[in-house]
mmCIF file of C-alpha atoms in Angstrom:
data_model
loop_
_atom_site.group_PDB
_atom_site.id
_atom_site.type_symbol
_atom_site.label_atom_id
_atom_site.label_comp_id
_atom_site.label_asym_id
_atom_site.label_seq_id
_atom_site.Cartn_x
_atom_site.Cartn_y
_atom_site.Cartn_z
ATOM 1 C CA MET A 29 0.000 0.000 0.000
ATOM 2 C CA GLU A 30 2.727 2.419 0.974
ATOM 3 C CA ALA A 31 4.531 1.790 -2.326
ATOM 4 C CA ILE A 32 1.354 2.603 -4.269
ATOM 5 C CA ARG A 33 0.758 5.752 -2.188
ATOM 6 C CA ASN A 34 4.366 6.861 -2.780
ATOM 7 C CA PHE A 35 3.876 6.389 -6.514
ATOM 8 C CA PHE A 36 0.582 8.249 -6.880
ATOM 9 C CA SER A 37 0.553 10.831 -4.125
ATOM 10 C CA THR A 38 1.314 14.454 -4.912
ATOM 11 C CA PRO A 39 4.315 15.397 -2.814
ATOM 12 C CA TRP A 40 3.597 17.924 -0.074
ATOM 13 C CA SER A 41 5.507 21.174 -0.369
ATOM 14 C CA SER A 42 5.502 24.522 1.376
ATOM 15 C CA ASP A 43 7.425 27.752 0.942
ATOM 16 C CA GLN A 44 7.160 28.537 4.678
ATOM 17 C CA ARG A 45 10.217 30.516 5.863
ATOM 18 C CA LEU A 46 11.952 30.069 9.227
ATOM 19 C CA GLU A 47 14.134 33.158 9.539
ATOM 20 C CA ASP A 48 14.764 34.089 13.198
ATOM 21 C CA GLN A 49 13.864 30.560 14.301
ATOM 22 C CA THR A 50 16.145 28.067 16.030
ATOM 23 C CA VAL A 51 15.819 24.326 15.481
ATOM 24 C CA VAL A 52 17.436 21.424 17.363
ATOM 25 C CA ILE A 53 17.466 18.053 15.558
ATOM 26 C CA THR A 54 18.772 14.943 17.317
ATOM 27 C CA GLY A 55 20.651 12.379 15.244
ATOM 28 C CA ALA A 56 20.863 14.677 12.216
ATOM 29 C CA ASN A 57 24.239 13.429 10.974
ATOM 30 C CA THR A 58 22.648 10.839 8.685
ATOM 31 C CA GLY A 59 19.443 9.746 6.925
ATOM 32 C CA ILE A 60 16.180 11.597 7.420
ATOM 33 C CA GLY A 61 17.607 13.741 10.216
ATOM 34 C CA LYS A 62 20.227 15.179 7.883
ATOM 35 C CA GLU A 63 17.677 15.757 5.111
ATOM 36 C CA THR A 64 15.421 17.514 7.633
ATOM 37 C CA ALA A 65 18.354 19.724 8.657
ATOM 38 C CA ILE A 66 19.078 20.647 5.008
ATOM 39 C CA ASP A 67 15.424 21.545 4.351
ATOM 40 C CA LEU A 68 15.000 23.680 7.489
ATOM 41 C CA ALA A 69 18.337 25.409 6.875
ATOM 42 C CA LYS A 70 17.155 26.263 3.335
ATOM 43 C CA ARG A 71 14.149 27.946 4.978
ATOM 44 C CA GLY A 72 16.494 30.242 6.894
ATOM 45 C CA ALA A 73 16.477 28.625 10.346
ATOM 46 C CA ARG A 74 19.434 28.391 12.697
ATOM 47 C CA VAL A 75 19.982 24.619 12.845
ATOM 48 C CA ILE A 76 21.685 22.798 15.714
ATOM 49 C CA ILE A 77 22.621 19.202 14.903
ATOM 50 C CA ALA A 78 22.766 17.168 18.122
ATOM 51 C CA CYS A 79 24.807 13.962 17.721
ATOM 52 C CA ARG A 80 26.887 11.464 19.600
ATOM 53 C CA ASP A 81 29.627 11.146 16.956
ATOM 54 C CA MET A 82 31.174 14.607 16.545
ATOM 55 C CA GLU A 83 33.294 13.609 13.550
ATOM 56 C CA LYS A 84 30.200 12.545 11.596
ATOM 57 C CA ALA A 85 28.316 15.585 12.906
ATOM 58 C CA GLN A 86 30.986 17.978 11.589
ATOM 59 C CA GLU A 87 30.796 16.285 8.171
ATOM 60 C CA ALA A 88 27.011 16.690 8.258
ATOM 61 C CA VAL A 89 27.313 20.403 9.156
ATOM 62 C CA LYS A 90 29.506 20.985 6.073
ATOM 63 C CA GLU A 91 27.012 19.122 3.903
ATOM 64 C CA VAL A 92 24.012 21.028 5.304
ATOM 65 C CA ILE A 93 25.752 24.390 4.774
ATOM 66 C CA THR A 94 26.788 23.469 1.217
ATOM 67 C CA ASN A 95 23.326 22.201 0.265
ATOM 68 C CA SER A 96 21.340 24.976 1.932
ATOM 69 C CA GLY A 97 23.555 28.022 1.460
ATOM 70 C CA ASN A 98 22.875 28.805 5.145
ATOM 71 C CA GLU A 99 25.985 29.256 7.307
ATOM 72 C CA ASN A 100 23.997 29.291 10.554
ATOM 73 C CA VAL A 101 24.376 25.541 11.173
ATOM 74 C CA VAL A 102 26.302 24.072 14.103
ATOM 75 C CA CYS A 103 26.740 20.712 15.804
ATOM 76 C CA MET A 104 26.826 19.877 19.486
ATOM 77 C CA LYS A 105 27.577 16.633 21.292
ATOM 78 C CA LEU A 106 24.562 14.715 22.603
ATOM 79 C CA ASP A 107 24.547 11.064 23.615
ATOM 80 C CA LEU A 108 20.943 10.071 24.300
ATOM 81 C CA SER A 109 22.098 6.876 26.012
ATOM 82 C CA ASP A 110 23.728 8.896 28.801
ATOM 83 C CA ILE A 111 21.813 11.169 31.219
ATOM 84 C CA LYS A 112 24.985 13.128 32.004
ATOM 85 C CA SER A 113 25.466 13.976 28.310
ATOM 86 C CA ILE A 114 21.785 14.978 27.928
ATOM 87 C CA ARG A 115 22.023 17.299 30.942
ATOM 88 C CA GLU A 116 25.262 18.885 29.669
ATOM 89 C CA PHE A 117 23.756 19.445 26.211
ATOM 90 C CA ALA A 118 20.567 20.997 27.630
ATOM 91 C CA GLU A 119 22.559 23.207 29.980
ATOM 92 C CA ALA A 120 24.606 24.552 27.054
ATOM 93 C CA ILE A 121 21.476 25.207 24.957
ATOM 94 C CA ASN A 122 19.699 26.950 27.849
ATOM 95 C CA LYS A 123 22.765 29.109 28.496
ATOM 96 C CA ASP A 124 23.697 30.036 24.919
ATOM 97 C CA GLU A 125 20.472 30.003 22.891
ATOM 98 C CA PRO A 126 17.959 32.837 23.398
ATOM 99 C CA LYS A 127 15.192 30.729 21.833
ATOM 100 C CA LEU A 128 14.245 27.260 20.629
ATOM 101 C CA ASN A 129 11.270 27.236 18.266
ATOM 102 C CA ILE A 130 11.395 23.667 16.949
ATOM 103 C CA LEU A 131 12.721 20.554 18.719
ATOM 104 C CA ILE A 132 12.886 17.466 16.503
ATOM 105 C CA ASN A 133 13.372 14.225 18.453
ATOM 106 C CA ASN A 134 14.671 12.259 15.480
ATOM 107 C CA ALA A 135 17.550 10.066 16.709
ATOM 108 C CA GLY A 136 16.874 6.395 17.220
ATOM 109 C CA VAL A 137 18.218 2.877 17.463
ATOM 110 C CA MET A 138 16.398 -0.008 15.818
ATOM 111 C CA VAL A 139 16.206 -3.756 16.507
ATOM 112 C CA CYS A 140 19.680 -3.841 18.040
ATOM 113 C CA PRO A 141 21.091 -6.714 20.118
ATOM 114 C CA TYR A 142 20.363 -6.448 23.857
ATOM 115 C CA GLY A 143 22.367 -3.688 25.460
ATOM 116 C CA LYS A 144 21.992 -1.132 28.228
ATOM 117 C CA THR A 145 22.488 2.616 28.341
ATOM 118 C CA ALA A 146 24.965 4.243 30.733
ATOM 119 C CA ASP A 147 22.081 4.518 33.228
ATOM 120 C CA GLY A 148 20.846 0.942 32.924
ATOM 121 C CA PHE A 149 17.911 1.328 30.515
ATOM 122 C CA GLU A 150 17.427 -1.201 27.722
ATOM 123 C CA MET A 151 19.037 0.556 24.735
ATOM 124 C CA GLN A 152 15.923 1.061 22.538
ATOM 125 C CA ILE A 153 13.553 2.371 25.234
ATOM 126 C CA GLY A 154 16.514 4.261 26.708
ATOM 127 C CA VAL A 155 17.537 6.178 23.571
ATOM 128 C CA ASN A 156 14.259 6.351 21.653
ATOM 129 C CA HIS A 157 12.014 7.291 24.590
ATOM 130 C CA MET A 158 13.785 8.039 27.895
ATOM 131 C CA GLY A 159 16.556 10.114 26.330
ATOM 132 C CA HIS A 160 14.129 12.270 24.358
ATOM 133 C CA PHE A 161 11.725 12.528 27.325
ATOM 134 C CA LEU A 162 14.523 13.940 29.503
ATOM 135 C CA LEU A 163 15.867 16.200 26.750
ATOM 136 C CA THR A 164 12.408 17.700 26.142
ATOM 137 C CA HIS A 165 11.882 18.141 29.891
ATOM 138 C CA LEU A 166 15.160 20.036 30.259
ATOM 139 C CA LEU A 167 14.442 22.325 27.287
ATOM 140 C CA ILE A 168 10.724 22.902 27.865
ATOM 141 C CA ASP A 169 11.000 26.290 29.606
ATOM 142 C CA LEU A 170 13.095 27.718 26.764
ATOM 143 C CA ILE A 171 10.653 26.227 24.223
ATOM 144 C CA LYS A 172 7.672 27.790 26.059
ATOM 145 C CA ARG A 173 9.399 31.191 26.082
ATOM 146 C CA SER A 174 9.894 30.822 22.303
ATOM 147 C CA ALA A 175 6.208 30.098 21.519
ATOM 148 C CA PRO A 176 4.691 29.543 19.069
ATOM 149 C CA ALA A 177 6.917 26.461 19.081
ATOM 150 C CA ARG A 178 6.723 22.805 18.059
ATOM 151 C CA ILE A 179 8.041 19.483 19.371
ATOM 152 C CA VAL A 180 8.187 16.780 16.703
ATOM 153 C CA THR A 181 8.999 13.168 17.623
ATOM 154 C CA VAL A 182 9.799 10.582 14.959
ATOM 155 C CA SER A 183 7.932 7.349 15.758
ATOM 156 C CA SER A 184 7.094 4.526 13.321
ATOM 157 C CA MET A 185 4.176 2.418 12.164
ATOM 158 C CA ALA A 186 5.959 -0.300 14.199
ATOM 159 C CA HIS A 187 4.309 1.348 17.236
ATOM 160 C CA SER A 188 1.095 -0.448 16.252
ATOM 161 C CA TRP A 189 2.692 -3.853 16.964
ATOM 162 C CA GLY A 190 3.946 -2.628 20.322
ATOM 163 C CA SER A 191 2.759 -2.705 23.897
ATOM 164 C CA ILE A 192 4.206 -0.996 26.963
ATOM 165 C CA ASN A 193 5.410 -3.449 29.584
ATOM 166 C CA LEU A 194 5.144 -1.224 32.642
ATOM 167 C CA GLU A 195 6.340 -4.060 34.896
ATOM 168 C CA ASP A 196 9.471 -4.713 32.809
ATOM 169 C CA ILE A 197 10.090 -1.646 30.618
ATOM 170 C CA ASN A 198 13.785 -2.607 30.280
ATOM 171 C CA SER A 199 13.051 -6.132 28.952
ATOM 172 C CA GLU A 200 15.133 -7.717 31.710
ATOM 173 C CA LYS A 201 12.928 -10.812 32.040
ATOM 174 C CA SER A 202 12.990 -11.522 28.306
ATOM 175 C CA TYR A 203 14.230 -9.585 25.279
ATOM 176 C CA ASP A 204 12.805 -9.573 21.793
ATOM 177 C CA LYS A 205 14.524 -6.834 19.776
ATOM 178 C CA LYS A 206 11.502 -6.198 17.520
ATOM 179 C CA ALA A 207 9.090 -6.023 20.484
ATOM 180 C CA ALA A 208 11.468 -3.652 22.320
ATOM 181 C CA TYR A 209 11.690 -1.424 19.226
ATOM 182 C CA SER A 210 7.873 -1.364 18.846
ATOM 183 C CA GLN A 211 7.504 -0.583 22.560
ATOM 184 C CA SER A 212 9.857 2.404 22.200
ATOM 185 C CA LYS A 213 7.979 3.712 19.156
ATOM 186 C CA LEU A 214 4.613 3.366 20.954
ATOM 187 C CA ALA A 215 6.193 5.299 23.834
ATOM 188 C CA ASN A 216 6.947 8.125 21.339
ATOM 189 C CA VAL A 217 3.260 8.314 20.345
ATOM 190 C CA LEU A 218 2.064 8.262 23.976
ATOM 191 C CA PHE A 219 4.654 10.863 25.046
ATOM 192 C CA THR A 220 3.495 13.211 22.266
ATOM 193 C CA ARG A 221 -0.124 12.751 23.374
ATOM 194 C CA SER A 222 0.578 13.401 27.082
ATOM 195 C CA LEU A 223 2.849 16.320 26.308
ATOM 196 C CA ALA A 224 0.115 18.009 24.212
ATOM 197 C CA LYS A 225 -2.254 17.904 27.203
ATOM 198 C CA LYS A 226 0.369 19.353 29.556
ATOM 199 C CA LEU A 227 1.189 22.159 27.113
ATOM 200 C CA GLU A 228 -2.394 23.266 26.368
ATOM 201 C CA GLY A 229 -2.590 27.040 26.198
ATOM 202 C CA THR A 230 1.197 27.576 26.061
ATOM 203 C CA GLY A 231 1.494 27.979 22.274
ATOM 204 C CA VAL A 232 3.716 24.872 22.127
ATOM 205 C CA THR A 233 2.311 22.023 20.021
ATOM 206 C CA THR A 234 3.433 18.389 19.648
ATOM 207 C CA TYR A 235 3.454 15.861 16.802
ATOM 208 C CA SER A 236 4.528 12.242 16.316
ATOM 209 C CA LEU A 237 4.935 10.598 12.932
ATOM 210 C CA HIS A 238 5.759 7.583 10.803
ATOM 211 C CA PRO A 239 8.407 8.572 8.245
ATOM 212 C CA GLY A 240 7.745 5.683 5.876
ATOM 213 C CA VAL A 241 9.933 2.654 5.236
ATOM 214 C CA VAL A 242 13.160 4.502 4.627
ATOM 215 C CA GLN A 243 16.511 3.194 3.353
ATOM 216 C CA THR A 244 18.733 4.280 6.249
ATOM 217 C CA ASP A 245 21.608 3.239 8.487
ATOM 218 C CA LEU A 246 19.032 1.947 11.000
ATOM 219 C CA TRP A 247 18.964 -1.261 8.930
ATOM 220 C CA ARG A 248 22.480 -2.175 10.052
ATOM 221 C CA HIS A 249 21.235 -4.537 12.798
ATOM 222 C CA LEU A 250 19.007 -6.594 10.479
ATOM 223 C CA ASN A 251 20.246 -10.099 9.742
ATOM 224 C CA GLY A 252 21.201 -11.381 6.250
ATOM 225 C CA PRO A 253 17.759 -12.611 5.112
ATOM 226 C CA GLN A 254 16.066 -9.467 6.501
ATOM 227 C CA GLN A 255 18.558 -7.248 4.643
ATOM 228 C CA PHE A 256 17.863 -9.259 1.456
ATOM 229 C CA VAL A 257 14.111 -8.662 1.833
ATOM 230 C CA MET A 258 14.714 -4.927 2.358
ATOM 231 C CA LYS A 259 16.852 -4.820 -0.792
ATOM 232 C CA MET A 260 14.053 -6.573 -2.713
ATOM 233 C CA VAL A 261 11.488 -3.982 -1.608
ATOM 234 C CA SER A 262 13.870 -1.025 -1.822
ATOM 235 C CA PRO A 263 12.425 0.290 -5.127
ATOM 236 C CA PHE A 264 9.193 0.830 -3.164
ATOM 237 C CA THR A 265 10.713 2.330 -0.031
ATOM 238 C CA LYS A 266 11.434 6.006 0.400
ATOM 239 C CA THR A 267 14.711 7.791 -0.016
ATOM 240 C CA SER A 268 15.859 9.797 2.991
ATOM 241 C CA VAL A 269 14.590 12.970 1.255
ATOM 242 C CA GLN A 270 11.103 11.452 0.893
ATOM 243 C CA GLY A 271 11.306 9.958 4.381
ATOM 244 C CA ALA A 272 12.017 13.392 5.876
ATOM 245 C CA GLN A 273 8.933 15.052 4.375
ATOM 246 C CA THR A 274 6.490 14.184 7.172
ATOM 247 C CA THR A 275 8.947 15.446 9.812
ATOM 248 C CA ILE A 276 9.311 18.710 7.864
ATOM 249 C CA TYR A 277 5.529 18.915 7.400
ATOM 250 C CA CYS A 278 4.971 18.595 11.178
ATOM 251 C CA ALA A 279 7.670 21.205 11.828
ATOM 252 C CA VAL A 280 6.513 23.908 9.391
ATOM 253 C CA GLU A 281 3.002 23.383 7.962
ATOM 254 C CA PRO A 282 0.978 26.479 9.022
ATOM 255 C CA LYS A 283 -2.310 24.531 9.043
ATOM 256 C CA LEU A 284 -1.013 22.427 11.959
ATOM 257 C CA GLU A 285 -0.511 25.464 14.191
ATOM 258 C CA LYS A 286 -3.591 24.686 16.292
ATOM 259 C CA GLU A 287 -3.236 20.884 16.157
ATOM 260 C CA SER A 288 -1.408 19.094 18.951
ATOM 261 C CA GLY A 289 -0.776 15.538 20.171
ATOM 262 C CA GLY A 290 -1.581 13.822 16.890
ATOM 263 C CA TYR A 291 0.109 11.176 14.757
ATOM 264 C CA TYR A 292 1.020 11.750 11.087
ATOM 265 C CA SER A 293 2.134 9.773 8.049
ATOM 266 C CA ASP A 294 2.683 10.777 4.392
ATOM 267 C CA CYS A 295 2.286 14.468 5.319
ATOM 268 C CA ALA A 296 -1.249 13.968 6.629
ATOM 269 C CA PRO A 297 -3.005 13.023 9.876
ATOM 270 C CA ALA A 298 -2.986 9.233 10.306
ATOM 271 C CA ASN A 299 -4.522 6.643 12.610
ATOM 272 C CA CYS A 300 -2.339 5.351 15.399
ATOM 273 C CA SER A 301 -3.066 2.092 17.217
ATOM 274 C CA ALA A 302 -5.664 1.822 20.002
ATOM 275 C CA ALA A 303 -2.803 1.609 22.523
ATOM 276 C CA GLY A 304 -1.466 4.868 21.065
ATOM 277 C CA LYS A 305 -4.719 6.599 22.102
ATOM 278 C CA ASP A 306 -4.866 5.086 25.607
ATOM 279 C CA ASP A 307 -4.681 8.084 27.956
ATOM 280 C CA ASP A 308 -4.478 5.894 31.053
ATOM 281 C CA LEU A 309 -1.466 4.032 29.631
ATOM 282 C CA ALA A 310 0.067 7.348 28.521
ATOM 283 C CA GLN A 311 -0.217 8.720 32.070
ATOM 284 C CA LYS A 312 1.273 5.563 33.617
ATOM 285 C CA LEU A 313 4.188 5.685 31.167
ATOM 286 C CA TRP A 314 4.693 9.393 31.962
ATOM 287 C CA GLU A 315 4.829 8.702 35.711
ATOM 288 C CA LEU A 316 7.165 5.714 35.243
ATOM 289 C CA SER A 317 9.478 7.778 33.010
ATOM 290 C CA CYS A 318 9.634 10.587 35.589
ATOM 291 C CA ARG A 319 10.419 8.074 38.351
ATOM 292 C CA MET A 320 13.114 6.294 36.379
ATOM 293 C CA LEU A 321 14.737 9.585 35.305
ATOM 294 C CA SER A 322 14.325 11.132 38.773
ATOM 295 C CA VAL A 323 12.507 14.209 37.463
ATOM 296 C CA THR A 324 9.297 15.960 38.469
ATOM 297 C CA TRP A 325 7.225 17.084 35.483
ATOM 298 C CA ASP A 326 3.584 17.870 36.264
#
């Protein structure tokens, strides 16, 4: 279905400008994050690429500047698998940046072997959800002061196969890498939903999205047969440029100004799973996340 939609759909486009706006994009040294950075830089924004690997990030900065003609692009170190790094990054942003109009929680790990973050979280829930939850929490006052502002979190249609195991969020009793990935992507949808409620009336709006099946570095943990299948379907998957369009749409589309908490795909509102609309589950996940990260966020 997605292949057919890609073939027939008219691509979304907008000439919306972002002069005087500051954007932070996590994991923007590769794939859809980098394409998002190029697009938003072309629109005149100040773009801050937040990455773990500074060598790759510096390469990406050069590429974004060359492709966009915008010199106002920088990179800063951020390791979402380490609370200390997240706090240091946020502290630097809060100190040096007078505003933050768009936060794009784009970085992610996918179906990786079992591993733990520096703080003991299972790697996928730790990076994809906990890391971005804490980052958003630490930047929220600056974002509110910059309103109207947007927080965009890249999820996946894989969220619809996921469930949140509140009793064993770190998959310590048993680990299935696909289930852990789907859990983390469902957490992105629920976080966006809860955050929208908490930010009502502030001028800050939230969005989660499925970027499409994109040919990216995230495939590196797939096994041989899985990689073969992906190569077979690759004519029907999206390039990183196409994959970035829904992120860009959520970040800049003027019609979304009053929308908040929703889920998007192919540059349009989309249906998320029933679990993705479960406000009780969303609240329980919020409380668990706050407890595990030792933060208070009412």
